[in-house]
Amino acid sequence: MKPRIIVCGLGRTGYKVYSLLKLQGATVIGINDRPLPHLEADIAANTVLIGDFCSAPILLAAGIRDAQTLVLASNNDAVNLAALTQARVLNPHIRIINRLFNDSLGDRLDHILPGHFSMSVAALSAPVFAFAALGNRAIGQLRLFNQTWPIREEYIDEDHPWLGRKLSELWEERSRMLIYYLPAYMQMDLVSAVLSGRHLEYGDRLIIATQPRNHSARRTVRQQMLNLLVGLRYFQQHIRPTILVTIVLLLTILIATVTYTAASAHVSVIDALYFSVGMITGAGGGEEVAEMAPADIKVFTVLMMLVGAAVIGIFYALLNDLILGTRFQEFWNTARVPHRNHYIICGLGGVGVQVLQQLHANGCEIVVIEHDPNNRFLNVARALKVPVIIGDAKVATTLQTARVGGAAALLSVTSDDVINLEIALSVKGLAPRIPVIVRSQDPQFANLAQQVFDFEAVLSPVELAAPSFAAAALGGRVLGNGMTADILWVALSTLITPAHPFCGKRIQDVAIDTDLVPLYLETKRQTTHGWNLLEVELTPGDVLYLTMPATHLEQLWRTQGATLPVQMS
């Protein structure tokens, strides 16, 4: 039986998910709050309803009582929550894929509501933006065995220790999971390469996930010293007034000491110094030095008291502000723009803040350029001690302030395609060799812009996230995604049902046929991985964890003979 799915909110993301599901042969009903030109054919075919998908009559008309899955794809969290509650009243057992920007709210709903899976376009697409900025290396993380496994790419060069080593040896190690394999001179899937005893050759690339270790990353001594020196440079402008007042105070004490010593042969230098310091600071002591002195020295003493009170007052105020105020804290905590090898993020919106967190988790130095001083994510950047420049990223002086000439890459990820293009072109004019990654809402424009302007990557969050939503709607739980050599892959888990196309087949055969990489298998009795995993025959109730190219996701749910080509806008 084909899965019956309702997709609510047919904007860019919703319509892409709706089209993907139709393409794979699923029975899909769409609901949108208003008619749009690209929906006319679907409205005529009664596969798209127009109305408020938070209302019971519209959901009932879409078949909510018999539906298996509801995809809430609106970009408004409040609307999606309202639809969620109404749908669960009408069908308490329906699976819900909920597009939520609020991660913490999504986590709570996932734990409280059975069959609820929250997803975010920004969270799904941000890792791919980060991968592109880091040189198209598929680095990131996967959630496996209740642990977060870091992912890295191994490029096999002439000095690599794995050169000539059998892939089967790496496959068997339990502290490592092979995610994807890209041979240099031929096309071969990972499982076939493992079974055929293939050796790693020069130019091969291997994506692996390694079991996390319990240690915290620490900055090197060299990095700490560089930060300290840069901090001193910024701190000196605040400490300069304190130094000047300190010099004036010492000169005042010196003048008073010399005067009292010269005025009386009976006063020693130590006694004169003791009285001068006590007089100026107000502590007192050694008053006989002035009492036994002539009248002109007493007048001088009065003047020194007045001058000293002013100088010492200013000195205490500056010292107080420096040590106990904000200056000393700024010296240690203020984020400063690095000189080189940093990543510049232009636009701190939903995608921008996710990219920021991805790059920061990878230990990268980052600079943010944001034009809105009231942006709600500024506190996130400051909490991570990331320098934020409030200004227009299209202006050359702003980019120069961010030291674009020494940057490792720049990401233009505002919500406006025209602004992103203008920023990218400005960067190319100032620093032609800097890799530029551009966000585009329109997938067609993304492909054309990359060819015309020769940017490193022009990426559409909708295109990157929609396959994950579609996979989740059809029974998969998405664990992560990544990109290497222009291939987008998705890591997910899929429940084997009697109607599943993999049911009754050996994992080894399925992997070779579909170019997937099995990670491990959960059954009612045990968890299987390694060599034993390849020989297992999939049965209903099994949960298979795997990675595969996003373009092959239809293999997970395509039914026999289902070919429904659908024109996508």
XYZ file of C-alpha atoms in Angstrom:
569
model
C 0.000 0.000 0.000
C 1.375 3.397 -0.965
C 1.908 5.793 1.957
C -0.786 8.456 2.294
C 0.803 11.779 3.190
C -0.583 15.302 3.711
C 1.749 18.247 3.127
C 0.607 21.549 4.668
C 2.083 24.820 3.448
C 3.170 24.678 -0.190
C 5.779 27.418 -0.191
C 9.252 26.793 -1.594
C 10.062 24.013 0.851
C 6.574 22.511 1.076
C 6.046 22.321 -2.664
C 9.468 20.762 -3.196
C 8.687 18.075 -0.608
C 5.219 17.558 -2.115
C 6.731 17.126 -5.609
C 9.429 14.724 -4.401
C 6.853 12.547 -2.665
C 4.655 12.437 -5.779
C 7.679 11.546 -7.879
C 8.323 8.528 -5.664
C 4.801 7.160 -6.028
C 3.375 8.183 -2.664
C -0.267 9.231 -2.359
C 0.082 12.908 -1.449
C -2.454 15.625 -0.701
C -1.274 19.213 -0.414
C -2.919 22.062 1.482
C -2.085 25.720 0.953
C -3.684 28.857 2.330
C -3.994 30.536 -1.097
C -3.918 29.544 -4.771
C -0.624 29.993 -6.617
C 0.104 29.728 -10.367
C 2.210 26.567 -10.101
C -0.568 24.840 -8.111
C -3.312 25.197 -10.752
C -2.893 21.714 -12.261
C -2.806 20.064 -8.828
C -5.886 22.001 -7.693
C -7.737 20.839 -10.781
C -6.694 17.249 -10.064
C -7.923 17.584 -6.438
C -4.469 16.741 -5.082
C -4.119 20.251 -3.623
C -6.736 21.914 -1.398
C -6.920 25.648 -0.756
C -7.779 26.725 2.783
C -6.556 27.077 6.345
C -4.744 23.855 7.236
C -5.235 24.623 10.922
C -8.989 24.127 10.561
C -10.686 20.776 11.089
C -12.889 20.855 7.928
C -9.899 21.312 5.603
C -7.889 18.567 7.327
C -10.878 16.225 7.209
C -11.374 16.984 3.517
C -7.710 16.070 2.952
C -8.279 12.683 4.633
C -6.543 13.281 7.944
C -8.274 10.330 9.619
C -6.809 7.822 7.138
C -3.449 9.529 6.536
C -0.238 7.991 7.813
C 1.956 11.109 7.889
C 1.416 14.862 8.122
C 4.183 17.202 6.951
C 3.894 20.736 8.369
C 6.093 22.752 6.020
C 5.019 26.336 6.735
C 7.805 28.760 7.685
C 5.757 29.975 10.668
C 6.298 27.996 13.893
C 3.038 29.223 15.435
C 0.963 28.106 12.440
C 2.652 24.695 12.411
C 1.949 24.255 16.127
C -1.720 25.152 15.641
C -2.007 22.612 12.814
C -0.208 20.017 14.944
C -2.714 20.241 17.791
C -5.728 20.156 15.452
C -4.354 17.161 13.535
C -3.629 15.156 16.688
C -7.207 15.721 17.894
C -8.560 14.344 14.609
C -6.004 11.514 14.324
C -4.066 10.781 17.539
C -1.783 8.230 15.853
C -0.652 10.160 12.784
C 3.106 10.656 12.278
C 4.011 14.339 12.127
C 7.047 15.859 10.421
C 7.128 19.378 11.804
C 9.228 22.168 10.311
C 10.286 24.216 13.349
C 12.949 26.870 13.574
C 12.922 26.778 17.390
C 15.258 23.852 18.130
C 14.584 23.669 21.868
C 10.827 23.598 21.317
C 11.273 20.902 18.685
C 13.320 18.751 21.073
C 10.654 19.010 23.767
C 7.884 18.074 21.344
C 9.915 15.107 20.057
C 10.264 13.773 23.604
C 6.686 14.420 24.684
C 4.692 13.493 21.575
C 5.054 9.986 20.107
C 5.465 9.982 16.351
C 6.562 13.641 16.229
C 9.753 14.571 14.370
C 10.879 18.193 14.230
C 13.142 19.353 11.411
C 14.630 22.668 10.321
C 15.591 23.823 6.831
C 18.365 25.968 8.307
C 19.755 23.148 10.464
C 19.696 20.665 7.578
C 21.319 22.980 5.031
C 23.844 24.747 7.272
C 26.307 21.808 7.449
C 26.539 21.758 3.656
C 27.318 25.501 3.599
C 30.012 24.857 6.200
C 31.405 21.914 4.232
C 31.652 24.080 1.115
C 33.438 26.845 3.058
C 35.913 24.320 4.431
C 36.989 23.285 0.952
C 34.157 20.907 0.018
C 35.337 18.438 2.640
C 32.480 16.438 4.127
C 33.095 17.137 7.760
C 30.310 17.214 10.301
C 28.715 14.849 12.769
C 26.244 11.998 13.024
C 24.136 10.852 15.929
C 24.805 7.116 16.315
C 24.604 4.770 19.319
C 23.454 7.743 21.440
C 26.741 9.472 20.703
C 27.756 12.270 18.370
C 30.357 10.896 15.974
C 32.596 13.469 14.244
C 33.017 13.004 10.484
C 36.109 13.766 8.443
C 37.394 13.186 4.953
C 40.555 11.196 4.337
C 42.317 12.020 1.071
C 44.739 9.240 0.202
C 47.974 10.841 -0.975
C 51.441 9.361 -1.306
C 52.217 9.996 2.385
C 48.936 8.777 3.836
C 49.343 5.805 6.220
C 46.321 4.075 4.671
C 47.790 4.029 1.159
C 47.685 0.402 -0.056
C 45.600 -0.731 2.891
C 42.543 -2.937 2.316
C 39.154 -1.301 2.780
C 37.967 -4.499 4.473
C 40.430 -3.875 7.324
C 38.959 -0.431 7.953
C 35.411 -1.766 7.650
C 35.861 -4.172 10.569
C 37.174 -1.639 13.130
C 34.368 -0.802 15.549
C 35.746 2.593 16.564
C 35.298 3.786 12.982
C 32.398 3.797 10.504
C 32.875 4.142 6.774
C 30.368 6.663 5.456
C 31.183 7.036 1.768
C 33.881 6.043 -0.721
C 35.024 7.913 -3.844
C 37.698 6.016 -5.808
C 39.998 8.149 -7.944
C 40.019 6.189 -11.201
C 36.752 4.275 -11.365
C 33.181 4.252 -10.100
C 32.498 1.701 -7.378
C 30.270 1.645 -4.328
C 31.790 1.100 -0.901
C 30.317 -2.341 -0.188
C 31.486 -3.736 -3.536
C 34.963 -2.350 -2.852
C 35.021 -3.948 0.600
C 33.845 -7.349 -0.643
C 36.242 -7.399 -3.602
C 39.237 -6.760 -1.341
C 40.066 -3.408 -2.961
C 43.116 -1.513 -1.695
C 43.141 2.239 -1.193
C 44.990 3.980 -4.023
C 46.496 7.389 -4.536
C 43.696 9.969 -5.053
C 40.947 7.960 -3.336
C 38.720 9.750 -0.863
C 37.098 8.094 2.125
C 34.509 9.688 4.401
C 34.630 8.226 7.889
C 32.956 8.741 11.259
C 35.094 8.131 14.325
C 33.902 7.224 17.789
C 34.049 10.314 20.020
C 36.616 10.575 22.772
C 36.020 12.157 26.152
C 38.327 15.101 25.933
C 37.728 18.803 25.448
C 39.425 20.744 22.707
C 41.874 23.328 24.015
C 43.536 26.187 22.271
C 47.257 25.805 21.736
C 49.747 27.912 23.704
C 50.664 29.711 20.485
C 47.027 30.677 19.851
C 46.669 31.900 23.429
C 49.832 34.012 23.153
C 48.685 35.522 19.843
C 45.317 36.392 21.368
C 47.083 37.920 24.371
C 49.312 40.094 22.171
C 46.363 41.218 20.061
C 44.458 41.942 23.265
C 47.274 44.098 24.589
C 47.212 46.108 21.376
C 43.519 46.838 21.845
C 43.924 47.331 25.592
C 46.669 49.950 25.361
C 44.281 52.683 24.214
C 42.308 52.255 27.452
C 45.334 51.972 29.754
C 47.102 55.059 28.326
C 45.191 57.644 30.483
C 45.922 55.604 33.601
C 49.647 55.550 32.775
C 49.695 59.324 32.181
C 47.952 60.091 35.493
C 50.300 57.671 37.284
C 53.304 59.558 35.856
C 51.801 62.903 37.017
C 51.235 61.449 40.497
C 54.827 60.208 40.742
C 56.147 63.579 39.540
C 54.045 65.380 42.166
C 55.464 63.156 44.904
C 58.995 63.681 43.565
C 58.653 67.500 43.461
C 57.297 67.579 47.017
C 60.063 65.284 48.300
C 62.837 67.338 46.686
C 61.333 70.614 47.937
C 61.090 69.483 51.560
C 64.607 68.031 51.486
C 66.099 71.221 50.061
C 64.178 73.502 52.430
C 65.583 71.995 55.612
C 68.883 70.351 56.253
C 67.365 68.483 59.200
C 64.825 66.607 57.013
C 66.089 63.382 55.445
C 64.994 62.153 52.023
C 63.076 59.260 53.582
C 61.172 61.566 55.965
C 60.356 63.950 53.126
C 59.125 61.077 50.922
C 57.070 59.650 53.790
C 55.386 63.002 54.451
C 54.817 63.717 50.724
C 53.086 60.407 50.095
C 50.970 60.728 53.244
C 50.011 64.308 52.403
C 49.006 63.567 48.792
C 47.152 60.319 49.477
C 45.482 61.691 52.598
C 46.952 58.981 54.830
C 48.914 61.500 56.924
C 52.150 61.020 58.883
C 55.388 62.970 59.404
C 53.582 66.316 59.894
C 56.585 67.783 61.734
C 58.294 68.199 58.362
C 55.834 70.955 57.423
C 55.142 72.338 60.938
C 58.770 73.304 61.541
C 59.172 74.709 58.004
C 59.062 78.398 56.966
C 55.825 80.071 55.822
C 56.551 79.718 52.114
C 56.962 75.939 52.540
C 53.631 75.784 54.356
C 51.982 77.613 51.442
C 53.653 75.096 49.107
C 52.261 72.310 51.294
C 48.731 73.683 50.947
C 49.095 73.783 47.153
C 50.464 70.225 47.126
C 47.512 69.054 49.191
C 45.058 70.526 46.674
C 46.944 69.309 43.618
C 47.573 65.919 45.192
C 43.897 65.446 46.094
C 42.916 66.104 42.464
C 45.593 63.820 41.016
C 45.002 60.995 43.467
C 41.222 61.230 42.919
C 41.643 60.878 39.169
C 44.185 58.073 39.656
C 41.850 56.066 41.905
C 38.930 56.547 39.508
C 40.894 55.327 36.485
C 42.417 52.411 38.399
C 38.988 51.429 39.690
C 37.500 51.438 36.182
C 40.456 49.524 34.788
C 40.530 46.708 37.329
C 37.006 46.471 38.690
C 35.093 47.926 35.729
C 34.659 46.664 32.193
C 38.092 47.408 30.741
C 39.895 44.447 32.270
C 37.040 42.123 31.377
C 37.075 43.398 27.789
C 40.796 42.704 27.640
C 40.194 38.979 28.182
C 36.775 38.496 26.651
C 36.338 40.889 23.730
C 36.288 39.076 20.389
C 38.698 40.568 17.865
C 38.897 40.273 14.118
C 41.597 37.725 13.159
C 44.208 38.714 10.591
C 44.074 35.579 8.443
C 42.566 32.093 7.925
C 39.166 33.096 9.301
C 35.673 32.629 7.878
C 33.403 35.603 7.238
C 29.626 35.104 7.518
C 27.498 37.850 5.967
C 23.967 37.733 7.351
C 23.109 36.350 10.777
C 19.679 34.919 10.004
C 18.405 31.383 10.429
C 20.959 29.829 8.080
C 23.751 32.193 9.138
C 23.541 31.356 12.843
C 23.470 27.619 12.086
C 26.546 27.961 9.845
C 28.213 29.969 12.616
C 27.636 27.164 15.112
C 28.839 24.518 12.640
C 32.103 26.337 11.897
C 32.658 27.192 15.562
C 32.190 23.534 16.512
C 34.952 22.710 14.041
C 37.336 25.119 15.778
C 37.292 27.782 13.041
C 37.857 31.476 13.662
C 34.851 33.443 12.446
C 33.818 37.039 11.797
C 30.164 38.021 11.347
C 28.925 40.999 9.329
C 25.312 41.947 10.115
C 23.527 45.153 9.108
C 20.802 45.012 11.806
C 22.053 46.140 15.255
C 18.937 44.594 16.836
C 19.358 41.172 15.239
C 18.073 38.498 17.627
C 21.089 36.227 17.070
C 23.784 38.757 17.981
C 23.886 37.406 21.542
C 24.579 33.910 20.180
C 27.646 35.190 18.315
C 28.867 37.198 21.303
C 28.381 34.247 23.650
C 30.713 32.271 21.359
C 33.174 35.223 21.446
C 32.799 35.730 17.710
C 33.497 39.324 16.561
C 30.466 41.004 15.001
C 30.757 43.964 12.632
C 27.552 45.980 12.351
C 27.557 47.329 8.815
C 26.753 46.788 5.155
C 28.681 43.816 3.740
C 28.302 45.214 0.219
C 30.565 48.151 1.126
C 34.306 47.690 0.590
C 35.290 49.374 3.873
C 33.136 46.932 5.855
C 34.746 43.953 4.120
C 38.193 45.425 4.700
C 37.358 45.854 8.399
C 36.640 42.114 8.429
C 40.068 41.606 6.779
C 38.585 39.857 3.771
C 42.003 39.706 2.100
C 43.247 37.190 4.665
C 40.033 35.184 5.039
C 39.870 31.462 4.305
C 36.367 31.837 2.813
C 33.310 34.099 2.853
C 29.694 32.964 3.097
C 26.966 35.315 1.891
C 23.825 33.871 3.488
C 21.313 36.700 3.899
C 17.671 36.031 2.984
C 17.886 38.275 -0.114
C 19.343 36.710 -3.282
C 20.236 40.070 -4.849
C 22.100 41.224 -1.750
C 23.963 37.901 -1.579
C 25.042 38.276 -5.207
C 26.156 41.890 -4.669
C 28.194 40.922 -1.600
C 29.832 38.045 -3.467
C 30.770 40.262 -6.411
C 32.183 42.913 -4.053
C 34.355 40.270 -2.429
C 35.599 39.001 -5.788
C 36.551 42.577 -6.665
C 38.575 43.027 -3.472
C 40.035 39.528 -3.099
C 39.555 37.409 -6.252
C 41.167 34.301 -4.756
C 38.947 34.088 -1.687
C 36.419 31.201 -1.910
C 32.875 32.590 -1.870
C 29.794 30.524 -0.954
C 26.467 32.123 -1.835
C 22.956 31.349 -0.629
C 20.170 31.417 -3.208
C 16.475 30.787 -2.698
C 15.978 29.907 -6.364
C 17.612 26.565 -7.328
C 17.654 27.471 -11.034
C 19.413 30.756 -10.362
C 21.894 28.937 -8.122
C 23.101 26.711 -10.968
C 23.341 29.585 -13.453
C 25.080 31.955 -11.019
C 27.732 29.389 -10.178
C 28.543 28.899 -13.862
C 28.510 32.594 -14.819
C 30.327 34.103 -11.838
C 32.577 31.152 -10.974
C 31.708 31.140 -7.287
C 32.905 28.160 -5.267
C 29.323 27.180 -4.426
C 25.836 28.641 -4.835
C 23.502 26.630 -2.619
C 19.752 26.587 -2.104
C 18.613 25.613 1.418
C 15.332 24.296 0.005
C 17.119 21.962 -2.411
C 19.414 20.730 0.358
C 16.700 20.149 2.963
C 13.755 18.866 0.910
C 15.143 15.319 0.359
C 15.561 14.935 4.126
C 11.945 16.011 4.720
C 10.767 13.591 2.034
C 12.806 10.739 3.528
C 11.429 11.465 6.987
C 7.862 11.613 5.657
C 8.252 8.151 4.150
C 9.477 6.506 7.334
C 13.114 7.526 7.658
C 14.653 9.369 10.580
C 17.311 11.751 9.276
C 20.581 11.695 11.220
C 22.520 14.216 9.159
C 23.753 15.095 5.699
C 26.919 16.240 3.989
C 28.567 17.005 0.689
C 31.772 15.847 -0.932
C 32.870 16.103 -4.569
C 29.547 17.820 -5.341
C 27.623 14.755 -4.097
C 25.010 15.387 -1.406
C 24.447 12.404 0.852
C 21.946 11.838 3.640
C 22.374 9.704 6.744
C 19.122 8.272 8.043
C 17.371 5.300 9.564
C 14.549 3.454 7.855
C 12.033 1.033 9.346
C 11.636 -2.178 7.361
C 7.946 -2.960 6.810
C 6.408 -5.832 4.806
C 5.873 -3.377 1.901
C 9.395 -1.920 2.097
C 11.407 -2.480 -1.116
C 14.311 -3.882 0.944
C 12.221 -6.391 2.895
C 13.459 -9.976 2.426
C 16.728 -8.938 0.781
C 20.313 -9.283 2.006
C 21.886 -6.004 3.069
C 24.915 -6.784 0.882
C 22.737 -7.027 -2.247
C 20.725 -3.924 -1.371
C 23.886 -1.875 -0.771
C 25.425 -2.828 -4.120
C 22.206 -2.181 -6.034
C 21.392 1.215 -4.508
C 24.864 2.646 -3.621
C 23.958 2.905 0.057
C 26.390 2.284 2.903
C 24.906 0.299 5.819
C 26.073 1.618 9.193
C 24.347 -0.820 11.518
C 21.083 -2.698 12.005
C 18.788 -2.701 15.022
C 16.559 -5.735 15.523
C 14.397 -6.761 18.444
C 17.232 -8.906 19.779
C 20.520 -7.194 18.970
C 22.519 -4.586 17.082
C 24.585 -5.821 14.131
C 27.470 -4.183 12.267
C 30.748 -5.114 10.581
C 31.009 -8.199 8.364
C 27.968 -9.859 9.937
C 25.825 -6.907 8.853
C 26.295 -7.630 5.153
C 24.866 -11.154 5.379
C 21.712 -10.220 7.298
C 18.364 -10.597 5.524
C 16.064 -7.674 6.315
C 12.767 -8.567 7.982
C 9.777 -6.478 9.127
C 10.534 -4.559 12.313
C 14.247 -4.109 11.587
C 15.686 -0.584 11.609
C 18.508 -0.028 9.132
C 20.885 2.910 9.644
C 22.545 3.969 6.399
C 24.035 6.720 4.275
C 23.338 7.245 0.588
C 23.383 9.989 -2.058
C 20.291 12.189 -1.876
C 19.614 11.486 -5.550
C 19.112 7.793 -4.693
C 16.672 8.295 -1.828
C 13.772 7.103 -3.957
C 15.272 3.592 -3.696
C 14.021 3.500 -0.088
C 10.369 3.746 -0.959
C 9.858 3.242 -4.690
C 7.216 0.599 -5.284
C 7.351 -1.898 -8.096
C 6.653 -0.158 -11.402
C 6.044 3.253 -9.859
C 7.173 5.873 -12.322
C 5.442 9.186 -11.853
C 7.490 11.935 -13.493
C 6.353 15.256 -12.108
C 7.367 18.675 -13.380
C 8.982 20.627 -10.532
C 9.185 24.383 -10.445
